[in-house]
CSV table of C-alpha atoms and ligand atoms in Angstrom, one decimal:
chain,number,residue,atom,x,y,z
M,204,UNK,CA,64.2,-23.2,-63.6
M,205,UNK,CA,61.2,-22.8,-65.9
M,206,UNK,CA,59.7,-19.8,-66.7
M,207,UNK,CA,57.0,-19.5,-63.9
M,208,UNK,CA,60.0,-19.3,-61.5
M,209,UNK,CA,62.1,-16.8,-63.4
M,210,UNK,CA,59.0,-14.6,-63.6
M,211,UNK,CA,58.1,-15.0,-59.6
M,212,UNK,CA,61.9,-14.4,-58.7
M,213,UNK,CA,62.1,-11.8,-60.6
M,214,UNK,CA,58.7,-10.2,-59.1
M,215,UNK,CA,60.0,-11.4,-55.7
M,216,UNK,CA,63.8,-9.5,-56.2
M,217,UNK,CA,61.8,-6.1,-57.6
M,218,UNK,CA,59.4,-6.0,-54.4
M,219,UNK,CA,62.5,-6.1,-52.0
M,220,UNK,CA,63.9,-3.3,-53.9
M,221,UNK,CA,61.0,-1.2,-54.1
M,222,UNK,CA,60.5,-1.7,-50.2
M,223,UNK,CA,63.9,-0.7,-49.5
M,224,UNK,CA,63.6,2.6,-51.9
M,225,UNK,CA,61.1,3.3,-49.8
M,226,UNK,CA,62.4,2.6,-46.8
M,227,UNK,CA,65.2,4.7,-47.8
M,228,UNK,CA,63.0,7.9,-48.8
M,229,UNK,CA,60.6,7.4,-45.7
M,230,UNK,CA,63.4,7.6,-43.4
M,231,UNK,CA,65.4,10.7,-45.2
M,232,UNK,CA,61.8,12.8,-44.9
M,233,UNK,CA,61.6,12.0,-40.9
M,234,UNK,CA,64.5,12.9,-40.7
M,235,UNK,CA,64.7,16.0,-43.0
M,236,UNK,CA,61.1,17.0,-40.8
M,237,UNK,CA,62.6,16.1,-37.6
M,238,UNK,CA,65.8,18.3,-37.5
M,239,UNK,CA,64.1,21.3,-40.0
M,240,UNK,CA,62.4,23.2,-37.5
M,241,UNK,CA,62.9,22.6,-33.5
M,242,UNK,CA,65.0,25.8,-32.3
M,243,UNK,CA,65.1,27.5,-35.5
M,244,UNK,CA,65.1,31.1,-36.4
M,245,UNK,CA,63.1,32.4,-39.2
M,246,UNK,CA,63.4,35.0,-41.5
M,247,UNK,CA,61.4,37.7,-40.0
M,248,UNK,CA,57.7,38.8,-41.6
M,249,UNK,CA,54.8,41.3,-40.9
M,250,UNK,CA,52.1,40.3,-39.0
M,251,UNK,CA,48.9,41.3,-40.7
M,252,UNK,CA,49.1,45.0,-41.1
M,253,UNK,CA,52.7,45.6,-39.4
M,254,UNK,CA,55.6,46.9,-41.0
M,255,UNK,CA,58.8,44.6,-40.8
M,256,UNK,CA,62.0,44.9,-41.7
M,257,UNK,CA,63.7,41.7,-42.7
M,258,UNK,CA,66.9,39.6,-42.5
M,259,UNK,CA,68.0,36.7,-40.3
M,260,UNK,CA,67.0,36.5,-36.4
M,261,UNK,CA,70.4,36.7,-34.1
M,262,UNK,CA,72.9,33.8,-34.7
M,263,UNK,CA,74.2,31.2,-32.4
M,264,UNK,CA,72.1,27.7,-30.9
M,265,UNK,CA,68.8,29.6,-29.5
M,266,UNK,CA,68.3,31.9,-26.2
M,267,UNK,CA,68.5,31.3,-22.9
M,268,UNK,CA,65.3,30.1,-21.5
M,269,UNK,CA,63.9,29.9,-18.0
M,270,UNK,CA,60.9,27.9,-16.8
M,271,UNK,CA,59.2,29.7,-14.3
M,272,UNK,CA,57.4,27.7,-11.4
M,273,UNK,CA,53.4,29.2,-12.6
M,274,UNK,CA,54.1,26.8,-16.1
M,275,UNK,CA,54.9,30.3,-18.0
M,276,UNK,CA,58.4,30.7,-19.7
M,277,UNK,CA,61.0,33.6,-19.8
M,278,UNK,CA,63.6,34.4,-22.8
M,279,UNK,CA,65.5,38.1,-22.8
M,280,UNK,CA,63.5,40.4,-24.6
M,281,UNK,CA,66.6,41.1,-27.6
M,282,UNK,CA,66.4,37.5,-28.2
M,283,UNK,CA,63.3,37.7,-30.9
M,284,UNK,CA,64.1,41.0,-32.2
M,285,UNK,CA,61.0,43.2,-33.8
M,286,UNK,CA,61.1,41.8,-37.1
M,287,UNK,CA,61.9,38.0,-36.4
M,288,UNK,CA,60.2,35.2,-35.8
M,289,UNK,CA,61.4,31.7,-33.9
M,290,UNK,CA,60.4,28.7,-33.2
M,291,UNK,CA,61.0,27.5,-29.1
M,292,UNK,CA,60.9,24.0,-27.6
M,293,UNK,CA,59.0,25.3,-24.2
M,294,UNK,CA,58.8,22.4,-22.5
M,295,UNK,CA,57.8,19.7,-25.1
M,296,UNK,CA,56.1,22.1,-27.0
M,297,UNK,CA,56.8,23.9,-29.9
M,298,UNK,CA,55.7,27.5,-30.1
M,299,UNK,CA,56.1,29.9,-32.8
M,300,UNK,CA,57.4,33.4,-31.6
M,301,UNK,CA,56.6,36.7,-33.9
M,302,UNK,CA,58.1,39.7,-32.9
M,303,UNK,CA,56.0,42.6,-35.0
M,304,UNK,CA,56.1,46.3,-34.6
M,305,UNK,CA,52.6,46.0,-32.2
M,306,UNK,CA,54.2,43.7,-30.0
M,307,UNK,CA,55.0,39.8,-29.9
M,308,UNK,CA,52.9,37.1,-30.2
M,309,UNK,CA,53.4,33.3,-29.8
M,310,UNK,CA,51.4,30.3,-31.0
M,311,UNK,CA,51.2,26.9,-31.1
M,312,UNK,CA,53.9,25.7,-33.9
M,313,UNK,CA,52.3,21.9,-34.3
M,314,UNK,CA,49.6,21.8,-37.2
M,315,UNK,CA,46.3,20.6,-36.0
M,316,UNK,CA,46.1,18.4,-38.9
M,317,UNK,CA,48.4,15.2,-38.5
M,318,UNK,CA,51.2,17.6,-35.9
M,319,UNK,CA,54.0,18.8,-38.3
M,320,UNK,CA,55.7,21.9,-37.6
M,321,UNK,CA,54.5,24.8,-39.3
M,322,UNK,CA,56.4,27.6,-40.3
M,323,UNK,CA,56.4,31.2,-40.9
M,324,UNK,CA,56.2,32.5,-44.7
M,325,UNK,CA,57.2,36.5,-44.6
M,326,UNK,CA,56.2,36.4,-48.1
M,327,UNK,CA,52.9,35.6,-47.7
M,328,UNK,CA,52.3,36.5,-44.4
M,329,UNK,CA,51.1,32.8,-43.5
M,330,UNK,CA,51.7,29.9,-40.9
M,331,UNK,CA,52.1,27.0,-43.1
M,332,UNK,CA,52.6,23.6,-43.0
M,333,UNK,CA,55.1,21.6,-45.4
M,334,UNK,CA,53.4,18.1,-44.9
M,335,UNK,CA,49.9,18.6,-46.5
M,336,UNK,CA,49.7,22.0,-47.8
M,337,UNK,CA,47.8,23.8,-44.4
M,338,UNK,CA,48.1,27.7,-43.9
M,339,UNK,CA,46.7,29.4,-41.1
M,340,UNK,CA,46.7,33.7,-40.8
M,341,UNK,CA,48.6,35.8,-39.3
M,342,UNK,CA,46.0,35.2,-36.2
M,343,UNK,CA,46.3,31.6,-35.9
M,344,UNK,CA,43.3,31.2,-38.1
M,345,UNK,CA,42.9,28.0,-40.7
M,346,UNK,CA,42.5,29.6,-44.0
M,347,UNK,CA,43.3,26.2,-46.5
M,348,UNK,CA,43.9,22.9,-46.6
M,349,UNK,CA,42.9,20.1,-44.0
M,350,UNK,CA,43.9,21.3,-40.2
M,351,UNK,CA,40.9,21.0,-38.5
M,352,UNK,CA,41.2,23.6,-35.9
M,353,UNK,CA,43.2,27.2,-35.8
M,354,UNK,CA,46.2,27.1,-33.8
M,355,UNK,CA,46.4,28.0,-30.2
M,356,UNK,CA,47.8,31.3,-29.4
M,357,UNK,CA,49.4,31.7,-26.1
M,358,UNK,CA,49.2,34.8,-23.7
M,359,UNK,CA,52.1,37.0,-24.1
M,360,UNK,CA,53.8,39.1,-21.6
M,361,UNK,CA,56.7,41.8,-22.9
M,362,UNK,CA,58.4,44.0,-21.6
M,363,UNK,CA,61.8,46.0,-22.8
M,364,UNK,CA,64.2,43.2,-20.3
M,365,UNK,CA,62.3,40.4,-21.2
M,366,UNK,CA,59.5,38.1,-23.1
M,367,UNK,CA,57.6,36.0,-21.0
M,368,UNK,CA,55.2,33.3,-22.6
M,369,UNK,CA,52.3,31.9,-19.9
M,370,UNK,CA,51.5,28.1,-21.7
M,371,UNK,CA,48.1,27.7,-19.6
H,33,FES,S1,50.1,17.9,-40.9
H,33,FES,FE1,49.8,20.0,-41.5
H,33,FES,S2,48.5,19.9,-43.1
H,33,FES,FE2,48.8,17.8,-42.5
C-alpha cells in the first residue's frame, strides 16, 4: 500500500467515525427533546404582575382529561393548582397551562419558529424555547430570537370544579 492509499483509508476510516458521532449525538438530542416536555409539570411562576407561590405541580402521570364533542377539553379544576404551570397533549397539541392568581390561561406550547416545545421559566417570567434561544412574554408575545409569530393563546373557561380549554 503506498502512501496515497494509507492517506485516503485513513481519511475514509475518520469520516465513518465522525458520521457515526454524529449520528450518535443527533439521535440522543431527539430523543432528550422528544420525551423532555409532553405531559410535564412545571415549576410554577407569575404571570406578569401576579404573585405565585412556588414548588412542584401535583405528582403522578398527568390529569384526567375529557374531550368534549364542541373540540374544547375539560381537566378538574385542582389539577393545575394556582401557582403551576403544565404542559397537556389535547388532542395532538401541546398547550401550555398557567394557573396565576388572576385566573388560568393556556397557550400554544409549540414555538413558531422550527415547532419545539417551549417551556415555562418562573425565573424570568418567560415562555422559552431550548432549540434556538426564542422567548415569548407572559402574553404569548415574541420578545427575542427567531419565532416568527407570538404563540396562540386559547380561550379559557374556569370554574372552582373544573378547567375547560375551547381549541377553536
Ligand atoms: S424552534 Fe424555537 S427558536 Fe427555533
Amino acid at each position: 500500500m503506498d502512501h496515497e492509499q494509507t492517506r485516503r483509508s485513513f481519511l475514509g476510516k475518520s469520516l465513518t467515525i465522525l458520521a457515526g458521532a454524529g449520528a450518535v449525538v443527533t439521535g440522543w438530542a431527539a430523543f432528550r427533546f422528544v420525551f423532555s416536555g409532553q405531559g410535564a409539570k412545571h415549576r410554577g411562576g407569575p404571570l406578569a404582575g401576579e404573585a405565585f407561590s412556588r414548588g412542584d405541580g401535583p405528582g403522578g402521570s398527568g390529569p384526567a382529561l375529557t374531550a368534549n364533542p364542541d373540540g374544547s377539553f375539560s381537566l378538574a379544576a385542582d389539577a393545575v393548582p394556582q401557582g403551576f404551570s403544565m404542559i397537556l397533549a389535547l388532542g395532538a397539541v401541546p398547550v401550555m397551562v398557567l394557573h396565576g392568581d388572576r385566573g388560568v390561561r393556556a397557550f400554544a406550547a409549540t414555538c413558531t419558529h422550527l415547532g419545539c416545545l417551549v417551556r415555562w421559566n418562573p425565573d424570568t417570567n418567560l415562555f422559552e424555547c431550548p432549540c434556538h434561544g426564542g422567548k415569548y412574554d407572559a402574553a404569548g408575545r415574541v420578545i427575542a430570537g427567531p419565532p416568527p409569530m407570538d404563540l396562540a393563546e386559547y380561550k379559557v373557561e374556569a370554574t372552582d370544579q373544573e378547567i375547560r380549554i375551547l381549541m377553536a
